[in-house]
PDB file of C-alpha atoms in Angstrom:
ATOM      1  CA  UNK R   1       7.907  33.534  22.516  1.00  0.00           C
ATOM      2  CA  UNK R   2       5.099  35.540  20.989  1.00  0.00           C
ATOM      3  CA  UNK R   3       2.279  34.432  18.731  1.00  0.00           C
ATOM      4  CA  UNK R   4       4.190  35.950  15.827  1.00  0.00           C
ATOM      5  CA  UNK R   5       7.180  33.724  16.596  1.00  0.00           C
ATOM      6  CA  UNK R   6       4.934  30.667  16.860  1.00  0.00           C
ATOM      7  CA  UNK R   7       3.321  31.458  13.505  1.00  0.00           C
ATOM      8  CA  UNK R   8       6.693  32.147  11.893  1.00  0.00           C
ATOM      9  CA  UNK R   9       8.117  28.876  13.252  1.00  0.00           C
ATOM     10  CA  UNK R  10       5.090  26.996  11.931  1.00  0.00           C
ATOM     11  CA  UNK R  11       5.498  28.539   8.472  1.00  0.00           C
ATOM     12  CA  UNK R  12       9.250  27.797   8.474  1.00  0.00           C
ATOM     13  CA  UNK R  13       8.745  24.153   9.409  1.00  0.00           C
ATOM     14  CA  UNK R  14       5.410  22.576   8.512  1.00  0.00           C
ATOM     15  CA  UNK R  15       4.556  24.908   5.643  1.00  0.00           C
ATOM     16  CA  UNK R  16       8.032  25.083   4.140  1.00  0.00           C
ATOM     17  CA  UNK R  17       8.330  21.537   2.828  1.00  0.00           C
ATOM     18  CA  UNK R  18       8.913  21.562  -0.936  1.00  0.00           C
ATOM     19  CA  UNK R  19       5.617  19.887  -1.809  1.00  0.00           C
ATOM     20  CA  UNK R  20       3.441  21.983   0.510  1.00  0.00           C
ATOM     21  CA  UNK R  21       1.800  24.246  -2.078  1.00  0.00           C
ATOM     22  CA  UNK R  22       1.297  21.445  -4.579  1.00  0.00           C
ATOM     23  CA  UNK R  23      -0.146  19.050  -2.004  1.00  0.00           C
ATOM     24  CA  UNK R  24      -2.034  21.309   0.412  1.00  0.00           C
ATOM     25  CA  UNK R  25      -1.994  24.967  -0.726  1.00  0.00           C
ATOM     26  CA  UNK R  26      -3.838  26.239   2.335  1.00  0.00           C
ATOM     27  CA  UNK R  27      -3.296  29.197   4.633  1.00  0.00           C
ATOM     28  CA  UNK R  28      -1.796  29.143   8.099  1.00  0.00           C
ATOM     29  CA  UNK R  29      -5.049  28.697  10.015  1.00  0.00           C
ATOM     30  CA  UNK R  30      -6.315  25.904   7.780  1.00  0.00           C
ATOM     31  CA  UNK R  31      -2.983  24.160   8.116  1.00  0.00           C
ATOM     32  CA  UNK R  32      -2.934  24.550  11.909  1.00  0.00           C
ATOM     33  CA  UNK R  33      -6.493  23.213  12.067  1.00  0.00           C
ATOM     34  CA  UNK R  34      -5.508  20.157   9.997  1.00  0.00           C
ATOM     35  CA  UNK R  35      -2.337  19.510  11.982  1.00  0.00           C
ATOM     36  CA  UNK R  36      -3.261  20.490  15.517  1.00  0.00           C
ATOM     37  CA  UNK R  37      -7.051  20.669  15.520  1.00  0.00           C
ATOM     38  CA  UNK R  38      -9.767  23.231  14.928  1.00  0.00           C
ATOM     39  CA  UNK R  39      -9.646  24.387  18.535  1.00  0.00           C
ATOM     40  CA  UNK R  40      -5.916  25.094  18.311  1.00  0.00           C
ATOM     41  CA  UNK R  41      -6.465  27.205  15.188  1.00  0.00           C
ATOM     42  CA  UNK R  42      -9.356  29.014  16.862  1.00  0.00           C
ATOM     43  CA  UNK R  43      -7.248  29.656  19.966  1.00  0.00           C
ATOM     44  CA  UNK R  44      -4.479  31.156  17.822  1.00  0.00           C
ATOM     45  CA  UNK R  45      -6.866  33.573  16.128  1.00  0.00           C
ATOM     46  CA  UNK R  46      -8.795  34.495  19.280  1.00  0.00           C
ATOM     47  CA  UNK R  47      -5.823  34.966  21.570  1.00  0.00           C
ATOM     48  CA  UNK R  48      -4.142  38.315  22.099  1.00  0.00           C
ATOM     49  CA  UNK R  49      -0.921  36.663  23.156  1.00  0.00           C
ATOM     50  CA  UNK R  50       0.783  33.391  23.844  1.00  0.00           C
ATOM     51  CA  UNK R  51      -0.573  32.503  27.251  1.00  0.00           C
ATOM     52  CA  UNK R  52       0.940  29.623  29.232  1.00  0.00           C
ATOM     53  CA  UNK R  53      -2.211  27.540  28.611  1.00  0.00           C
ATOM     54  CA  UNK R  54      -2.134  28.193  24.868  1.00  0.00           C
ATOM     55  CA  UNK R  55       1.582  27.442  24.708  1.00  0.00           C
ATOM     56  CA  UNK R  56       1.121  24.188  26.642  1.00  0.00           C
ATOM     57  CA  UNK R  57      -1.780  23.168  24.384  1.00  0.00           C
ATOM     58  CA  UNK R  58       0.175  23.902  21.222  1.00  0.00           C
ATOM     59  CA  UNK R  59       3.187  21.957  22.492  1.00  0.00           C
ATOM     60  CA  UNK R  60       1.004  18.982  23.464  1.00  0.00           C
ATOM     61  CA  UNK R  61      -0.777  18.994  20.086  1.00  0.00           C
ATOM     62  CA  UNK R  62       2.572  19.316  18.292  1.00  0.00           C
ATOM     63  CA  UNK R  63       3.888  16.234  20.089  1.00  0.00           C
ATOM     64  CA  UNK R  64       0.716  14.364  19.106  1.00  0.00           C
ATOM     65  CA  UNK R  65       1.202  15.420  15.478  1.00  0.00           C
ATOM     66  CA  UNK R  66       4.803  14.185  15.575  1.00  0.00           C
ATOM     67  CA  UNK R  67       3.643  10.870  17.022  1.00  0.00           C
ATOM     68  CA  UNK R  68       1.033  10.520  14.245  1.00  0.00           C
ATOM     69  CA  UNK R  69       3.728  11.202  11.622  1.00  0.00           C
ATOM     70  CA  UNK R  70       6.012   8.606  13.179  1.00  0.00           C
ATOM     71  CA  UNK R  71       3.164   6.079  13.217  1.00  0.00           C
ATOM     72  CA  UNK R  72       2.445   6.822   9.559  1.00  0.00           C
ATOM     73  CA  UNK R  73       6.121   6.422   8.665  1.00  0.00           C
ATOM     74  CA  UNK R  74       6.190   3.051  10.448  1.00  0.00           C
ATOM     75  CA  UNK R  75       2.998   2.020   8.652  1.00  0.00           C
ATOM     76  CA  UNK R  76       4.493   2.999   5.284  1.00  0.00           C
ATOM     77  CA  UNK R  77       7.592   0.937   6.056  1.00  0.00           C
ATOM     78  CA  UNK R  78       5.362  -2.031   6.947  1.00  0.00           C
ATOM     79  CA  UNK R  79       3.407  -1.615   3.715  1.00  0.00           C
ATOM     80  CA  UNK R  80       6.627  -1.454   1.681  1.00  0.00           C
ATOM     81  CA  UNK R  81       7.787  -4.728   3.277  1.00  0.00           C
ATOM     82  CA  UNK R  82       4.423  -6.361   2.562  1.00  0.00           C
ATOM     83  CA  UNK R  83       4.559  -5.220  -1.057  1.00  0.00           C
ATOM     84  CA  UNK R  84       8.147  -6.427  -1.444  1.00  0.00           C
ATOM     85  CA  UNK R  85       7.205  -9.834  -0.028  1.00  0.00           C
ATOM     86  CA  UNK R  86       4.208 -10.176  -2.353  1.00  0.00           C
ATOM     87  CA  UNK R  87       6.279  -9.034  -5.336  1.00  0.00           C
ATOM     88  CA  UNK R  88       8.964 -11.624  -4.561  1.00  0.00           C
ATOM     89  CA  UNK R  89       6.420 -14.420  -4.219  1.00  0.00           C
ATOM     90  CA  UNK R  90       4.539 -13.461  -7.390  1.00  0.00           C
ATOM     91  CA  UNK R  91       7.742 -13.043  -9.414  1.00  0.00           C
ATOM     92  CA  UNK R  92       8.856 -16.527  -8.366  1.00  0.00           C
ATOM     93  CA  UNK R  93       5.472 -17.972  -9.382  1.00  0.00           C
ATOM     94  CA  UNK R  94       5.598 -16.190 -12.751  1.00  0.00           C
ATOM     95  CA  UNK R  95       9.156 -17.408 -13.426  1.00  0.00           C
ATOM     96  CA  UNK R  96       8.004 -20.979 -12.792  1.00  0.00           C
ATOM     97  CA  UNK R  97       4.969 -20.413 -15.014  1.00  0.00           C
ATOM     98  CA  UNK R  98       7.150 -19.135 -17.859  1.00  0.00           C
ATOM     99  CA  UNK R  99       9.492 -22.110 -17.474  1.00  0.00           C
ATOM    100  CA  UNK R 100       6.525 -24.479 -17.672  1.00  0.00           C
ATOM    101  CA  UNK R 101       5.191 -22.666 -20.741  1.00  0.00           C
ATOM    102  CA  UNK R 102       8.600 -23.017 -22.403  1.00  0.00           C
ATOM    103  CA  UNK R 103       8.633 -26.707 -21.422  1.00  0.00           C
ATOM    104  CA  UNK R 104       5.205 -27.068 -23.004  1.00  0.00           C
ATOM    105  CA  UNK R 105       6.485 -25.558 -26.259  1.00  0.00           C
ATOM    106  CA  UNK R 106       9.328 -28.103 -26.446  1.00  0.00           C
ATOM    107  CA  UNK R 107       9.395 -31.668 -27.761  1.00  0.00           C
ATOM    108  CA  UNK R 108       8.174 -33.012 -24.421  1.00  0.00           C
ATOM    109  CA  UNK R 109       4.821 -31.362 -25.057  1.00  0.00           C
ATOM    110  CA  UNK R 110       3.778 -34.373 -27.154  1.00  0.00           C
ATOM    111  CA  UNK R 111       3.985 -36.681 -24.128  1.00  0.00           C
ATOM    112  CA  UNK R 112       0.733 -37.178 -22.217  1.00  0.00           C
ATOM    113  CA  UNK R 113       2.615 -37.682 -18.926  1.00  0.00           C
ATOM    114  CA  UNK R 114       4.664 -34.528 -19.419  1.00  0.00           C
ATOM    115  CA  UNK R 115       1.554 -32.496 -20.217  1.00  0.00           C
ATOM    116  CA  UNK R 116      -0.247 -33.923 -17.190  1.00  0.00           C
ATOM    117  CA  UNK R 117       2.736 -32.983 -15.011  1.00  0.00           C
ATOM    118  CA  UNK R 118       2.748 -29.416 -16.399  1.00  0.00           C
ATOM    119  CA  UNK R 119      -1.012 -29.187 -15.763  1.00  0.00           C
ATOM    120  CA  UNK R 120      -0.535 -30.270 -12.113  1.00  0.00           C
ATOM    121  CA  UNK R 121       2.292 -27.814 -11.605  1.00  0.00           C
ATOM    122  CA  UNK R 122       0.232 -24.975 -13.082  1.00  0.00           C
ATOM    123  CA  UNK R 123      -2.579 -25.936 -10.724  1.00  0.00           C
ATOM    124  CA  UNK R 124      -0.118 -25.696  -7.820  1.00  0.00           C
ATOM    125  CA  UNK R 125       1.025 -22.258  -9.026  1.00  0.00           C
ATOM    126  CA  UNK R 126      -2.588 -21.067  -8.982  1.00  0.00           C
ATOM    127  CA  UNK R 127      -2.939 -22.336  -5.387  1.00  0.00           C
ATOM    128  CA  UNK R 128       0.186 -20.377  -4.464  1.00  0.00           C
ATOM    129  CA  UNK R 129      -1.359 -17.268  -6.037  1.00  0.00           C
ATOM    130  CA  UNK R 130      -4.451 -17.852  -3.923  1.00  0.00           C
ATOM    131  CA  UNK R 131      -2.210 -17.972  -0.845  1.00  0.00           C
ATOM    132  CA  UNK R 132      -0.655 -14.611  -1.778  1.00  0.00           C
ATOM    133  CA  UNK R 133      -4.147 -13.152  -2.280  1.00  0.00           C
ATOM    134  CA  UNK R 134      -5.301 -14.569   1.056  1.00  0.00           C
ATOM    135  CA  UNK R 135      -2.299 -13.083   2.849  1.00  0.00           C
ATOM    136  CA  UNK R 136      -2.929  -9.713   1.225  1.00  0.00           C
ATOM    137  CA  UNK R 137      -6.596  -9.761   2.162  1.00  0.00           C
ATOM    138  CA  UNK R 138      -5.547 -10.416   5.757  1.00  0.00           C
ATOM    139  CA  UNK R 139      -3.222  -7.389   5.507  1.00  0.00           C
ATOM    140  CA  UNK R 140      -6.081  -5.266   4.175  1.00  0.00           C
ATOM    141  CA  UNK R 141      -8.374  -6.333   7.010  1.00  0.00           C
ATOM    142  CA  UNK R 142      -5.648  -5.435   9.506  1.00  0.00           C
ATOM    143  CA  UNK R 143      -3.871  -2.334   8.107  1.00  0.00           C
ATOM    144  CA  UNK R 144      -0.607  -1.238   9.719  1.00  0.00           C
ATOM    145  CA  UNK R 145      -2.327   1.942  10.893  1.00  0.00           C
ATOM    146  CA  UNK R 146      -5.931   2.607  11.776  1.00  0.00           C
ATOM    147  CA  UNK R 147      -7.314   5.842  10.467  1.00  0.00           C
ATOM    148  CA  UNK R 148     -10.361   7.520  11.900  1.00  0.00           C
ATOM    149  CA  UNK R 149     -13.793   7.205  10.321  1.00  0.00           C
ATOM    150  CA  UNK R 150     -13.469  10.815   9.172  1.00  0.00           C
ATOM    151  CA  UNK R 151     -10.427  10.063   7.026  1.00  0.00           C
ATOM    152  CA  UNK R 152     -10.000   7.612   4.159  1.00  0.00           C
ATOM    153  CA  UNK R 153      -8.814   4.083   4.770  1.00  0.00           C
ATOM    154  CA  UNK R 154      -5.077   3.541   4.909  1.00  0.00           C
ATOM    155  CA  UNK R 155      -5.079   1.882   1.497  1.00  0.00           C
ATOM    156  CA  UNK R 156      -7.273   4.527  -0.125  1.00  0.00           C
ATOM    157  CA  UNK R 157      -4.993   7.154   1.418  1.00  0.00           C
ATOM    158  CA  UNK R 158      -1.974   5.484  -0.217  1.00  0.00           C
ATOM    159  CA  UNK R 159      -3.351   4.348  -3.544  1.00  0.00           C
ATOM    160  CA  UNK R 160      -6.319   6.598  -4.282  1.00  0.00           C
ATOM    161  CA  UNK R 161      -9.916   5.756  -5.049  1.00  0.00           C
ATOM    162  CA  UNK R 162      -9.408   3.333  -7.948  1.00  0.00           C
ATOM    163  CA  UNK R 163     -10.227  -0.240  -6.849  1.00  0.00           C
ATOM    164  CA  UNK R 164      -7.304  -1.701  -8.817  1.00  0.00           C
ATOM    165  CA  UNK R 165      -4.910   0.925  -7.501  1.00  0.00           C
ATOM    166  CA  UNK R 166      -6.304   0.420  -3.988  1.00  0.00           C
ATOM    167  CA  UNK R 167      -5.273  -3.210  -4.124  1.00  0.00           C
ATOM    168  CA  UNK R 168      -2.244  -3.521  -6.413  1.00  0.00           C
ATOM    169  CA  UNK R 169      -1.220  -6.919  -5.045  1.00  0.00           C
ATOM    170  CA  UNK R 170      -4.674  -8.396  -5.630  1.00  0.00           C
ATOM    171  CA  UNK R 171      -4.734  -6.913  -9.135  1.00  0.00           C
ATOM    172  CA  UNK R 172      -1.355  -8.495  -9.909  1.00  0.00           C
ATOM    173  CA  UNK R 173      -2.503 -11.838  -8.479  1.00  0.00           C
ATOM    174  CA  UNK R 174      -5.577 -11.725 -10.740  1.00  0.00           C
ATOM    175  CA  UNK R 175      -3.440 -10.963 -13.798  1.00  0.00           C
ATOM    176  CA  UNK R 176      -1.040 -13.802 -12.988  1.00  0.00           C
ATOM    177  CA  UNK R 177      -3.905 -16.252 -12.406  1.00  0.00           C
ATOM    178  CA  UNK R 178      -5.290 -15.315 -15.843  1.00  0.00           C
ATOM    179  CA  UNK R 179      -1.899 -16.125 -17.416  1.00  0.00           C
ATOM    180  CA  UNK R 180      -1.729 -19.441 -15.529  1.00  0.00           C
ATOM    181  CA  UNK R 181      -5.238 -20.363 -16.674  1.00  0.00           C
ATOM    182  CA  UNK R 182      -4.386 -19.512 -20.271  1.00  0.00           C
ATOM    183  CA  UNK R 183      -1.345 -21.804 -20.030  1.00  0.00           C
ATOM    184  CA  UNK R 184      -3.464 -24.528 -18.438  1.00  0.00           C
ATOM    185  CA  UNK R 185      -5.988 -24.261 -21.298  1.00  0.00           C
ATOM    186  CA  UNK R 186      -3.118 -24.890 -23.714  1.00  0.00           C
ATOM    187  CA  UNK R 187      -2.141 -27.969 -21.707  1.00  0.00           C
ATOM    188  CA  UNK R 188      -5.719 -29.223 -21.649  1.00  0.00           C
ATOM    189  CA  UNK R 189      -5.869 -28.892 -25.419  1.00  0.00           C
ATOM    190  CA  UNK R 190      -2.603 -30.847 -25.731  1.00  0.00           C
ATOM    191  CA  UNK R 191      -3.923 -33.491 -23.341  1.00  0.00           C
ATOM    192  CA  UNK R 192      -7.111 -33.838 -25.370  1.00  0.00           C
ATOM    193  CA  UNK R 193      -5.071 -34.229 -28.571  1.00  0.00           C
ATOM    194  CA  UNK R 194      -2.490 -36.608 -27.041  1.00  0.00           C
ATOM    195  CA  UNK R 195      -2.465 -40.247 -28.266  1.00  0.00           C
TER     196      UNK R 195
END
């Protein structure tokens, strides 16, 4: 193979994905530098031909790039599972919260014992939210893939720079805790007014 064939193969594979221009929009050498390293891009431009050493280096770097992609894919799968688990847990908590709120709106709401029971159950729901938040914080401290200091954190890479977007589970926990506390304030008012 010649350098022309290597460049053509690179364009037909890496640079031909449908989102390439929208996402990256860089030229061949910039792309090679990002994928395989600055030295690989420099070697391609400085070389008169595809020497055995250059070919071996490009193959080795290509295998490393594939391994990085596979690791990222695995990390994305792990993150999806973590998000699904958190979503399931939070949805269950919110369903229970809504059922308690409906219970509070019924005839039983006039009973001090019933209101006290609803208050205790809401308190337990908030503790369960805290457990979800704690689990997520542990996930954040130990991301499924470690990125170098030169690149953004795994979560910033996925969700962008917005703090809420960076931590969607924690944002949802906070919103649910606010709803639980609002419901608990209603119960406290009922308890204070109860005979």
